[in-house]
């Protein structure tokens, strides 16, 4: 019975994602929305909706003492992507036949670490542990984002004439990461009461 109940919950969560994807595919194929619109929605998600979600959730549910190992989630996001990057480079060293080398590196280094787990957490787990798990996912995402915005984006930009690859450190200061630092700063000085309740 536990398996069936869990399967139903997982299926319901995945069905929600599938419906959204199919709607997007249908609207795009029917030219109701354009590629530019899709890019705009992606930008809104990354630069506005995700930072707002992080800020709202963390100032309400995060603290530095429970769990005390909260920093490990952030570190894990960084390490997992770093290990994937290293393994990709090792694999390419032994197999020179792969043509799209930069894309191969990115495939092994970066994954859908945030949006899908957030949906699954909201559906599969009871309310008493949902907040803690959501905090863990958000912290993990920022470890991932740190390495993605420093290396990932630049790794997908073609290098002209075999020149050196340029890394823009200012991309570290992206809205999700700023939201993380701001919310942790507010929690650290116990100033959550100064923030209006967003319900």
Coordinates of N, CA, C and O in Angstrom, one line a residue:
X1 N 0.8 -1.2 0.0 CA 0.0 0.0 0.0 C 0.9 1.3 0.0 O 0.5 2.3 -0.6
X2 N 2.0 1.2 0.7 CA 2.8 2.4 0.8 C 3.4 2.7 -0.6 O 3.5 3.8 -1.0
X3 N 3.8 1.6 -1.3 CA 4.3 1.8 -2.7 C 3.3 2.4 -3.6 O 3.6 3.3 -4.4
X4 N 2.1 1.9 -3.5 CA 1.0 2.4 -4.4 C 0.7 3.8 -4.1 O 0.6 4.6 -5.0
X5 N 0.7 4.1 -2.8 CA 0.4 5.5 -2.4 C 1.5 6.5 -2.9 O 1.2 7.5 -3.5
X6 N 2.8 6.0 -2.7 CA 3.9 6.8 -3.2 C 3.9 7.0 -4.7 O 4.1 8.0 -5.3
X7 N 3.6 5.9 -5.4 CA 3.5 5.9 -6.9 C 2.5 6.9 -7.4 O 2.7 7.6 -8.3
X8 N 1.3 6.9 -6.7 CA 0.3 7.8 -7.1 C 0.7 9.2 -7.0 O 0.4 10.1 -7.8
X9 N 1.3 9.5 -5.8 CA 1.8 10.9 -5.6 C 2.8 11.3 -6.6 O 2.8 12.5 -7.0
X10 N 3.8 10.4 -6.8 CA 4.8 10.8 -7.8 C 4.2 11.0 -9.2 O 4.6 11.9 -9.9
X11 N 3.3 10.1 -9.5 CA 2.7 10.2 -10.9 C 1.9 11.5 -11.0 O 1.9 12.1 -12.0
X12 N 1.2 11.9 -9.9 CA 0.5 13.1 -9.9 C 1.4 14.3 -10.1 O 1.1 15.2 -10.9
X13 N 2.6 14.3 -9.4 CA 3.5 15.4 -9.6 C 4.1 15.4 -11.0 O 4.2 16.5 -11.6
X14 N 4.5 14.3 -11.5 CA 5.0 14.2 -12.8 C 4.0 14.6 -13.9 O 4.3 15.2 -14.9
X15 N 2.7 14.3 -13.6 CA 1.7 14.6 -14.6 C 1.5 16.2 -14.7 O 1.3 16.7 -15.7
X16 N 1.7 16.8 -13.5 CA 1.6 18.3 -13.6 C 2.7 18.9 -14.5 O 2.4 19.8 -15.3
X17 N 3.9 18.3 -14.3 CA 5.0 18.8 -15.2 C 4.7 18.5 -16.6 O 5.0 19.3 -17.5
X18 N 4.2 17.3 -16.9 CA 4.0 16.8 -18.3 C 2.9 17.7 -18.9 O 3.0 18.1 -20.1
X19 N 1.9 18.1 -18.2 CA 0.8 19.0 -18.7 C 1.4 20.3 -19.1 O 1.1 20.9 -20.2
X20 N 2.3 20.9 -18.2 CA 2.9 22.2 -18.5 C 3.7 22.1 -19.8 O 3.7 23.0 -20.6
X21 N 4.5 21.0 -19.9 CA 5.4 20.8 -21.0 C 4.6 20.7 -22.3 O 4.9 21.3 -23.3
X22 N 3.6 19.9 -22.2 CA 2.7 19.7 -23.4 C 2.0 21.0 -23.9 O 1.9 21.2 -25.1
X23 N 1.6 21.7 -22.9 CA 0.9 23.0 -23.2 C 1.9 23.9 -23.9 O 1.6 24.6 -24.9
X24 N 3.1 24.0 -23.3 CA 4.2 24.8 -24.0 C 4.5 24.4 -25.4 O 4.7 25.2 -26.3
X25 N 4.6 23.0 -25.5 CA 4.9 22.5 -26.9 C 3.8 22.8 -27.9 O 4.1 23.2 -29.0
X26 N 2.6 22.7 -27.4 CA 1.4 22.9 -28.3 C 1.4 24.4 -28.7 O 1.2 24.8 -29.9
X27 N 1.5 25.3 -27.7 CA 1.5 26.7 -28.0 C 2.6 27.2 -28.9 O 2.5 28.0 -29.8
X28 N 3.8 26.5 -28.7 CA 5.0 26.9 -29.6 C 4.8 26.3 -31.0 O 5.0 27.1 -32.0
X29 N 4.3 25.1 -31.1 CA 4.0 24.6 -32.5 C 2.9 25.3 -33.2 O 3.0 25.4 -34.5
X30 N 1.9 25.8 -32.5 CA 0.8 26.5 -33.1 C 1.2 28.0 -33.3 O 0.4 28.8 -33.8
X31 N 2.4 28.3 -32.9 CA 2.9 29.7 -33.0 C 2.1 30.7 -32.2 O 2.0 31.9 -32.6
X32 N 1.5 30.2 -31.1 CA 0.8 31.1 -30.2 C 1.9 31.9 -29.4 O 1.7 33.1 -29.1
X33 N 2.9 31.2 -29.1 CA 4.1 31.9 -28.4 C 5.3 31.6 -29.3 O 5.4 30.6 -30.0
X34 N 6.2 32.6 -29.3 CA 7.4 32.5 -30.1 C 8.6 32.1 -29.3 O 8.6 32.0 -28.0
X35 N 9.7 31.8 -29.9 CA 11.0 31.5 -29.2 C 11.4 32.7 -28.3 O 11.9 32.5 -27.2
X36 N 11.1 33.9 -28.7 CA 11.5 35.1 -27.9 C 10.6 35.1 -26.6 O 11.1 35.4 -25.6
X37 N 9.4 34.7 -26.8 CA 8.5 34.6 -25.6 C 9.0 33.6 -24.6 O 9.0 33.8 -23.4
X38 N 9.4 32.4 -25.1 CA 9.9 31.4 -24.3 C 11.2 31.8 -23.5 O 11.3 31.6 -22.3
X39 N 12.1 32.5 -24.2 CA 13.3 33.1 -23.6 C 12.9 34.1 -22.5 O 13.5 34.2 -21.5
X40 N 11.9 34.9 -22.8 CA 11.4 35.9 -21.8 C 10.9 35.2 -20.6 O 11.1 35.6 -19.4
X41 N 10.1 34.1 -20.7 CA 9.6 33.4 -19.6 C 10.7 32.7 -18.8 O 10.6 32.7 -17.5
X42 N 11.7 32.2 -19.5 CA 12.8 31.6 -18.8 C 13.6 32.7 -18.0 O 14.0 32.5 -16.8
X43 N 13.7 33.9 -18.5 CA 14.4 35.0 -17.8 C 13.6 35.4 -16.6 O 14.1 35.7 -15.5
X44 N 12.2 35.5 -16.8 CA 11.4 35.8 -15.6 C 11.5 34.8 -14.5 O 11.6 35.2 -13.3
X45 N 11.6 33.5 -14.9 CA 11.7 32.5 -13.9 C 13.0 32.6 -13.1 O 13.0 32.5 -11.9
X46 N 14.1 32.7 -13.9 CA 15.4 32.7 -13.2 C 15.7 34.0 -12.5 O 16.3 34.0 -11.4
X47 N 15.3 35.2 -13.1 CA 15.7 36.5 -12.5 C 14.7 37.1 -11.6 O 15.0 38.0 -10.9
X48 N 13.4 36.6 -11.6 CA 12.4 37.1 -10.7 C 11.7 36.1 -9.8 O 11.8 36.2 -8.6
X49 N 11.1 35.1 -10.5 CA 10.2 34.2 -9.7 C 11.0 33.3 -8.7 O 10.7 33.2 -7.5
X50 N 12.2 32.8 -9.2 CA 13.0 31.9 -8.3 C 13.6 32.8 -7.1 O 13.5 32.3 -6.0
X51 N 14.2 34.0 -7.4 CA 14.7 34.7 -6.3 C 13.6 35.1 -5.3 O 13.8 35.1 -4.1
X52 N 12.4 35.4 -5.8 CA 11.3 35.8 -4.8 C 10.9 34.5 -4.0 O 10.6 34.7 -2.8
X53 N 10.8 33.4 -4.7 CA 10.5 32.2 -3.9 C 11.5 31.9 -2.9 O 11.2 31.6 -1.7
X54 N 12.8 32.0 -3.2 CA 13.9 31.7 -2.3 C 13.8 32.7 -1.1 O 13.9 32.3 0.1
X55 N 13.7 33.9 -1.4 CA 13.7 35.0 -0.3 C 12.5 34.7 0.6 O 12.7 34.7 1.9
X56 N 11.3 34.5 0.1 CA 10.1 34.3 0.9 C 10.2 33.1 1.7 O 9.9 33.1 2.9
X57 N 10.7 32.0 1.1 CA 10.8 30.7 1.9 C 11.9 30.8 3.0 O 11.6 30.4 4.1
X58 N 13.0 31.3 2.6 CA 14.2 31.2 3.6 C 14.0 32.1 4.8 O 14.3 31.8 5.9
X59 N 13.4 33.3 4.6 CA 13.2 34.2 5.8 C 12.1 33.7 6.7 O 12.1 34.0 7.9
X60 N 11.3 32.8 6.2 CA 10.2 32.2 7.0 C 10.6 30.9 7.6 O 10.1 30.5 8.7
X61 N 11.5 30.1 7.0 CA 11.7 28.7 7.4 C 13.2 28.4 7.7 O 13.4 27.4 8.4
X62 N 14.1 29.2 7.3 CA 15.5 28.9 7.5 C 16.1 29.4 8.8 O 15.7 30.5 9.2
X63 N 16.9 28.6 9.4 CA 17.8 29.2 10.5 C 19.1 28.4 10.5 O 19.2 27.4 9.9
X64 N 20.1 29.0 11.2 CA 21.4 28.5 11.1 C 21.7 27.3 12.0 O 22.8 26.8 12.1
X65 N 20.7 26.9 12.8 CA 20.9 25.9 13.8 C 20.2 24.6 13.6 O 20.6 23.6 14.2
X66 N 19.2 24.6 12.8 CA 18.4 23.4 12.5 C 18.0 23.3 11.1 O 17.1 24.0 10.6
X67 N 18.7 22.5 10.3 CA 19.8 21.6 10.7 C 21.1 22.4 10.7 O 21.3 23.3 9.9
X68 N 22.0 22.0 11.6 CA 23.3 22.7 11.7 C 24.2 22.5 10.5 O 25.1 23.3 10.3
X69 N 23.9 21.4 9.8 CA 24.8 21.1 8.6 C 24.2 21.7 7.3 O 24.4 21.1 6.2
X70 N 23.4 22.7 7.4 CA 22.8 23.3 6.3 C 23.8 23.7 5.2 O 23.5 23.6 4.0
X71 N 25.0 24.0 5.5 CA 26.0 24.4 4.6 C 26.4 23.3 3.7 O 26.9 23.5 2.6
X72 N 26.2 22.0 4.1 CA 26.6 20.9 3.3 C 25.7 20.8 2.0 O 26.2 20.3 1.0
X73 N 24.5 21.3 2.1 CA 23.7 21.2 0.9 C 24.3 22.1 -0.2 O 24.3 21.8 -1.4
X74 N 24.7 23.3 0.2 CA 25.3 24.3 -0.7 C 26.6 23.7 -1.3 O 26.8 23.7 -2.5
X75 N 27.4 23.1 -0.4 CA 28.6 22.5 -0.8 C 28.4 21.3 -1.8 O 29.1 21.1 -2.8
X76 N 27.4 20.5 -1.5 CA 27.1 19.4 -2.3 C 26.7 19.8 -3.8 O 27.1 19.2 -4.7
X77 N 25.9 20.9 -3.9 CA 25.6 21.3 -5.2 C 26.8 21.8 -6.0 O 26.9 21.5 -7.2
X78 N 27.8 22.4 -5.3 CA 29.0 22.8 -6.0 C 29.8 21.6 -6.3 O 30.4 21.5 -7.5
X79 N 30.0 20.6 -5.4 CA 30.9 19.5 -5.6 C 30.3 18.6 -6.7 O 31.1 18.1 -7.6
X80 N 29.0 18.3 -6.7 CA 28.5 17.4 -7.7 C 28.7 17.9 -9.1 O 29.1 17.1 -10.0
X81 N 28.5 19.2 -9.3 CA 28.7 19.7 -10.7 C 30.2 19.7 -11.0 O 30.6 19.4 -12.1
X82 N 31.0 20.0 -10.0 CA 32.5 20.0 -10.2 C 33.0 18.6 -10.5 O 33.9 18.5 -11.4
X83 N 32.5 17.6 -9.9 CA 32.9 16.2 -10.2 C 32.5 15.8 -11.6 O 33.2 15.2 -12.3
X84 N 31.2 16.2 -12.0 CA 30.8 15.9 -13.3 C 31.7 16.6 -14.4 O 32.0 16.0 -15.4
X85 N 32.1 17.8 -14.1 CA 33.0 18.5 -15.0 C 34.3 17.8 -15.1 O 34.8 17.6 -16.2
X86 N 34.9 17.4 -14.0 CA 36.2 16.7 -14.0 C 36.0 15.3 -14.8 O 36.9 15.0 -15.5
X87 N 35.0 14.6 -14.5 CA 34.8 13.3 -15.2 C 34.6 13.5 -16.7 O 35.2 12.7 -17.5
X88 N 34.0 14.5 -17.1 CA 33.8 14.8 -18.5 C 35.2 15.1 -19.2 O 35.5 14.6 -20.3
X89 N 36.0 15.8 -18.5 CA 37.3 16.1 -19.1 C 38.2 14.9 -19.2 O 38.9 14.7 -20.1
X90 N 38.1 14.0 -18.1 CA 38.8 12.8 -18.2 C 38.4 11.9 -19.3 O 39.1 11.3 -20.1
X91 N 37.0 11.8 -19.5 CA 36.5 11.0 -20.6 C 36.9 11.5 -21.9 O 37.3 10.7 -22.8
X92 N 36.9 12.8 -22.1 CA 37.3 13.4 -23.4 C 38.8 13.2 -23.6 O 39.2 13.0 -24.8
X93 N 39.6 13.1 -22.6 CA 41.0 12.8 -22.7 C 41.3 11.4 -23.4 O 42.2 11.2 -24.2
X94 N 40.4 10.5 -23.0 CA 40.6 9.1 -23.5 C 39.7 8.8 -24.8 O 39.9 7.8 -25.4
X95 N 38.8 9.7 -25.1 CA 38.0 9.5 -26.3 C 38.0 10.8 -27.1 O 37.1 11.7 -26.9
X96 N 38.8 10.9 -28.1 CA 38.9 12.1 -28.9 C 37.9 12.1 -30.0 O 37.9 13.1 -30.8
X97 N 37.1 11.1 -30.1 CA 36.1 11.0 -31.3 C 34.9 11.9 -31.0 O 34.1 12.1 -32.0
X98 N 34.7 12.3 -29.8 CA 33.5 13.2 -29.5 C 33.7 14.6 -30.1 O 34.7 15.2 -29.8
X99 N 32.8 15.0 -31.0 CA 32.9 16.2 -31.7 C 32.4 17.4 -30.9 O 33.1 18.4 -30.8
X100 N 31.3 17.3 -30.3 CA 30.7 18.4 -29.6 C 31.2 18.4 -28.1 O 30.5 18.0 -27.2
X101 N 32.4 18.7 -28.0 CA 33.1 18.5 -26.7 C 32.6 19.4 -25.6 O 32.4 19.0 -24.4
X102 N 32.4 20.7 -25.9 CA 31.9 21.6 -24.9 C 30.5 21.2 -24.4 O 30.2 21.3 -23.2
X103 N 29.6 20.8 -25.3 CA 28.3 20.4 -25.0 C 28.3 19.2 -24.1 O 27.5 19.0 -23.2
X104 N 29.3 18.3 -24.4 CA 29.4 17.0 -23.7 C 29.8 17.4 -22.2 O 29.2 16.8 -21.3
X105 N 30.7 18.3 -22.0 CA 31.1 18.7 -20.7 C 29.9 19.2 -19.9 O 29.7 18.9 -18.7
X106 N 29.1 20.1 -20.6 CA 27.9 20.7 -19.9 C 26.9 19.6 -19.5 O 26.2 19.7 -18.5
X107 N 26.7 18.6 -20.4 CA 25.7 17.6 -20.1 C 26.1 16.8 -18.9 O 25.2 16.4 -18.1
X108 N 27.4 16.6 -18.7 CA 27.8 15.8 -17.5 C 27.9 16.7 -16.2 O 27.8 16.2 -15.1
X109 N 28.0 18.0 -16.4 CA 28.2 18.9 -15.3 C 27.0 19.4 -14.7 O 26.9 19.7 -13.5
X110 N 26.0 19.7 -15.5 CA 24.8 20.4 -15.1 C 23.5 19.6 -15.3 O 23.4 19.0 -16.3
X111 N 22.6 19.7 -14.3 CA 21.4 18.9 -14.3 C 20.2 19.7 -13.8 O 20.4 20.8 -13.4
X112 N 19.1 19.2 -14.0 CA 17.9 19.8 -13.5 C 17.7 19.6 -12.0 O 17.0 18.7 -11.5
X113 N 18.5 20.4 -11.2 CA 18.6 20.1 -9.8 C 17.6 20.8 -8.9 O 17.6 20.6 -7.7
X114 N 16.8 21.7 -9.5 CA 16.0 22.5 -8.7 C 14.5 22.4 -8.9 O 13.7 22.1 -8.0
X115 N 14.0 22.8 -10.1 CA 12.6 22.9 -10.3 C 11.8 21.6 -10.1 O 10.8 21.6 -9.4
X116 N 12.3 20.5 -10.7 CA 11.7 19.2 -10.5 C 11.7 18.8 -9.1 O 10.6 18.4 -8.6
X117 N 12.8 18.8 -8.4 CA 12.8 18.4 -7.0 C 11.8 19.3 -6.1 O 11.2 18.7 -5.2
X118 N 11.7 20.6 -6.4 CA 10.8 21.4 -5.6 C 9.4 20.9 -5.8 O 8.6 20.9 -4.8
X119 N 9.0 20.6 -7.0 CA 7.6 20.1 -7.2 C 7.4 18.7 -6.5 O 6.4 18.5 -5.8
X120 N 8.4 17.8 -6.6 CA 8.3 16.5 -5.9 C 8.2 16.7 -4.4 O 7.4 16.0 -3.7
X121 N 9.0 17.6 -3.8 CA 9.0 17.8 -2.4 C 7.6 18.3 -2.0 O 7.1 17.9 -0.9
X122 N 7.0 19.2 -2.7 CA 5.7 19.8 -2.4 C 4.6 18.8 -2.4 O 3.6 18.9 -1.7
X123 N 4.8 17.7 -3.2 CA 3.7 16.7 -3.3 C 4.0 15.5 -2.5 O 3.0 14.9 -1.9
X124 N 5.2 15.0 -2.3 CA 5.5 13.7 -1.7 C 5.6 13.7 -0.2 O 5.4 12.7 0.4
X125 N 5.9 14.9 0.4 CA 6.3 14.9 1.8 C 5.3 15.7 2.6 O 4.6 16.6 2.1
X126 N 5.2 15.2 3.9 CA 4.2 15.9 4.8 C 4.7 17.3 5.1 O 5.8 17.6 5.0
X127 N 3.7 18.1 5.6 CA 4.0 19.5 5.8 C 5.0 19.7 6.9 O 5.8 20.7 6.8
X128 N 5.1 18.8 7.8 CA 6.1 19.0 8.9 C 7.5 18.9 8.5 O 8.4 19.4 9.2
X129 N 7.8 18.3 7.4 CA 9.2 18.2 6.9 C 9.4 18.9 5.5 O 10.5 19.0 5.1
X130 N 8.3 19.3 4.9 CA 8.4 19.9 3.6 C 9.2 21.2 3.6 O 10.0 21.4 2.7
X131 N 9.1 22.0 4.6 CA 9.8 23.3 4.7 C 11.3 23.1 4.7 O 12.1 23.7 4.0
X132 N 11.7 22.1 5.6 CA 13.1 21.8 5.7 C 13.7 21.3 4.4 O 14.8 21.6 4.0
X133 N 13.0 20.4 3.7 CA 13.4 19.8 2.5 C 13.5 20.9 1.4 O 14.4 20.9 0.6
X134 N 12.5 21.8 1.4 CA 12.5 22.8 0.4 C 13.8 23.7 0.6 O 14.4 24.1 -0.4
X135 N 14.1 24.0 1.8 CA 15.3 24.8 2.1 C 16.5 24.1 1.6 O 17.4 24.7 1.0
X136 N 16.6 22.8 1.8 CA 17.7 22.0 1.4 C 17.9 22.0 -0.1 O 19.0 22.2 -0.7
X137 N 16.8 21.9 -0.9 CA 16.8 22.0 -2.3 C 17.3 23.4 -2.8 O 18.1 23.5 -3.7
X138 N 16.8 24.4 -2.2 CA 17.1 25.8 -2.6 C 18.6 26.0 -2.3 O 19.3 26.7 -3.1
X139 N 19.1 25.5 -1.2 CA 20.6 25.7 -0.9 C 21.4 24.9 -1.9 O 22.5 25.4 -2.3
X140 N 21.0 23.7 -2.2 CA 21.7 22.9 -3.1 C 21.7 23.6 -4.5 O 22.8 23.6 -5.2
X141 N 20.6 24.2 -4.9 CA 20.6 24.8 -6.2 C 21.6 26.0 -6.3 O 22.1 26.2 -7.3
X142 N 21.8 26.6 -5.2 CA 22.8 27.8 -5.2 C 24.2 27.3 -5.3 O 25.0 28.0 -5.9
X143 N 24.5 26.2 -4.8 CA 25.8 25.6 -5.0 C 26.0 25.3 -6.5 O 27.1 25.5 -7.1
X144 N 25.0 24.7 -7.1 CA 25.0 24.4 -8.5 C 25.1 25.7 -9.3 O 25.8 25.8 -10.2
X145 N 24.3 26.7 -8.9 CA 24.3 28.0 -9.7 C 25.6 28.7 -9.6 O 26.0 29.3 -10.6
X146 N 26.3 28.5 -8.5 CA 27.6 29.2 -8.4 C 28.6 28.7 -9.5 O 29.3 29.5 -10.1
X147 N 28.6 27.4 -9.7 CA 29.6 26.8 -10.7 C 29.0 27.0 -12.1 O 29.7 27.2 -13.0
X148 N 27.7 27.0 -12.2 CA 27.1 27.1 -13.5 C 27.3 28.5 -14.1 O 27.7 28.7 -15.2
X149 N 27.1 29.6 -13.2 CA 27.2 30.9 -13.7 C 28.7 31.4 -13.9 O 29.0 32.4 -14.6
X150 N 29.6 30.7 -13.2 CA 31.0 31.0 -13.4 C 31.7 30.3 -14.5 O 32.5 30.8 -15.3
X151 N 31.3 29.0 -14.7 CA 31.9 28.2 -15.7 C 30.9 27.7 -16.8 O 31.3 27.7 -18.0
X152 N 29.7 27.4 -16.4 CA 28.8 26.7 -17.4 C 28.4 27.6 -18.5 O 28.4 27.2 -19.7
X153 N 28.0 28.8 -18.2 CA 27.6 29.8 -19.3 C 28.7 30.0 -20.3 O 28.5 30.0 -21.5
X154 N 29.9 30.3 -19.7 CA 31.0 30.6 -20.6 C 31.4 29.3 -21.4 O 31.9 29.4 -22.5
X155 N 31.2 28.1 -20.8 CA 31.6 26.9 -21.5 C 30.7 26.7 -22.8 O 31.1 26.0 -23.7
X156 N 29.5 27.2 -22.8 CA 28.6 27.1 -23.9 C 28.8 28.1 -25.0 O 28.2 28.1 -26.0
X157 N 29.6 29.2 -24.7 CA 29.9 30.2 -25.7 C 31.1 29.8 -26.5 O 32.1 29.5 -26.0
X158 N 30.9 29.7 -27.8 CA 32.0 29.3 -28.7 C 33.2 30.2 -28.6 O 33.1 31.4 -28.4
X159 N 34.4 29.6 -28.6 CA 35.6 30.3 -28.6 C 36.1 30.6 -30.0 O 36.1 29.7 -30.9
X160 N 36.4 31.9 -30.3 CA 36.8 32.3 -31.6 C 38.2 32.0 -31.9 O 39.1 32.4 -31.1
X161 N 38.5 31.4 -33.0 CA 39.9 31.2 -33.5 C 40.8 30.5 -32.4 O 42.0 30.8 -32.3
X162 N 40.2 29.6 -31.6 CA 41.0 28.9 -30.7 C 41.6 29.7 -29.6 O 42.5 29.3 -28.9
X163 N 41.0 30.9 -29.3 CA 41.5 31.8 -28.3 C 41.2 31.3 -26.9 O 40.5 30.3 -26.7
X164 N 41.6 31.9 -25.9 CA 41.3 31.5 -24.5 C 39.9 31.8 -24.1 O 39.2 32.7 -24.7
X165 N 39.4 30.9 -23.3 CA 38.0 31.1 -22.8 C 37.9 32.1 -21.7 O 38.7 32.1 -20.8
X166 N 37.0 33.0 -21.8 CA 36.8 34.1 -20.9 C 35.8 33.8 -19.9 O 34.7 33.3 -20.2
X167 N 36.0 34.1 -18.6 CA 35.1 33.9 -17.5 C 34.8 35.2 -16.9 O 35.6 36.0 -16.5
X168 N 33.5 35.5 -16.8 CA 33.0 36.8 -16.3 C 32.6 36.6 -14.8 O 31.5 36.0 -14.6
X169 N 33.4 37.0 -13.9 CA 33.1 36.7 -12.5 C 31.9 37.5 -12.0 O 31.3 37.1 -11.0
X170 N 31.6 38.6 -12.7 CA 30.4 39.4 -12.3 C 29.1 38.6 -12.4 O 28.1 38.9 -11.8
X171 N 29.1 37.5 -13.2 CA 27.9 36.7 -13.4 C 27.6 35.9 -12.1 O 26.5 35.3 -12.0
X172 N 28.6 35.8 -11.2 CA 28.3 35.1 -9.9 C 27.2 35.9 -9.2 O 26.3 35.3 -8.5
X173 N 27.2 37.2 -9.4 CA 26.2 38.0 -8.6 C 24.9 38.1 -9.4 O 24.4 39.1 -9.9
X174 N 24.3 36.9 -9.6 CA 23.0 36.8 -10.3 C 21.9 36.9 -9.2 O 22.1 36.7 -8.0
X175 N 20.6 37.2 -9.6 CA 19.5 37.4 -8.7 C 19.3 36.3 -7.7 O 19.1 36.5 -6.5
X176 N 19.3 35.0 -8.1 CA 19.1 33.9 -7.1 C 20.2 33.9 -6.0 O 19.9 33.8 -4.8
X177 N 21.4 34.2 -6.4 CA 22.5 34.2 -5.4 C 22.4 35.4 -4.5 O 22.6 35.3 -3.3
X178 N 22.1 36.5 -5.0 CA 21.9 37.7 -4.2 C 20.7 37.5 -3.3 O 20.8 37.9 -2.1
X179 N 19.6 36.9 -3.8 CA 18.5 36.6 -2.9 C 18.9 35.7 -1.7 O 18.4 35.9 -0.6
X180 N 19.7 34.7 -2.0 CA 20.2 33.8 -1.0 C 21.0 34.6 0.1 O 20.7 34.4 1.3
X181 N 21.9 35.4 -0.3 CA 22.7 36.2 0.6 C 21.9 37.1 1.4 O 22.1 37.3 2.6
X182 N 20.9 37.8 0.7 CA 20.1 38.8 1.4 C 19.2 38.1 2.5 O 19.1 38.6 3.6
X183 N 18.6 37.0 2.1 CA 17.7 36.3 3.0 C 18.5 35.8 4.2 O 18.0 35.8 5.4
X184 N 19.7 35.2 4.0 CA 20.5 34.7 5.1 C 21.0 35.9 6.0 O 21.1 35.7 7.2
X185 N 21.3 37.0 5.4 CA 21.7 38.2 6.2 C 20.5 38.6 7.1 O 20.8 38.9 8.3
X186 N 19.3 38.6 6.6 CA 18.1 39.0 7.4 C 17.9 38.0 8.5 O 17.6 38.4 9.7
X187 N 18.0 36.7 8.2 CA 17.9 35.7 9.2 C 19.0 35.8 10.3 O 18.8 35.7 11.5
X188 N 20.2 36.1 9.8 CA 21.3 36.2 10.7 C 21.2 37.3 11.7 O 21.7 37.1 12.9
X189 N 20.6 38.4 11.4 CA 20.4 39.5 12.4 C 19.0 39.5 13.0 O 18.6 40.4 13.6
X190 N 18.3 38.4 12.7 CA 16.9 38.2 13.2 C 16.0 39.4 12.9 O 15.3 39.9 13.8
X191 N 16.0 39.8 11.6 CA 15.2 40.9 11.2 C 14.0 40.5 10.4 O 13.5 41.3 9.6
X192 N 13.6 39.3 10.5 CA 12.5 38.8 9.7 C 11.2 39.6 9.9 O 10.4 39.8 9.0
X193 N 11.1 40.1 11.2 CA 9.9 40.8 11.5 C 9.7 42.1 10.8 O 8.6 42.7 10.7
X194 N 10.8 42.6 10.2 CA 10.8 43.9 9.4 C 10.3 43.7 8.0 O 10.0 44.7 7.3
X195 N 10.2 42.4 7.6 CA 9.7 42.1 6.2 C 8.2 41.9 6.2 O 7.7 41.1 7.0
X196 N 7.4 42.6 5.4 CA 6.0 42.4 5.4 C 5.7 40.9 5.0 O 6.3 40.3 4.2
X197 N 4.6 40.4 5.6 CA 4.2 39.0 5.4 C 3.6 38.9 4.0 O 2.7 39.7 3.7
X198 N 4.1 38.0 3.2 CA 3.6 37.8 1.9 C 2.6 36.7 1.8 O 2.1 36.3 0.8
X199 N 2.3 36.1 3.0 CA 1.3 35.0 3.1 C 1.7 33.7 2.4 O 2.8 33.6 2.0

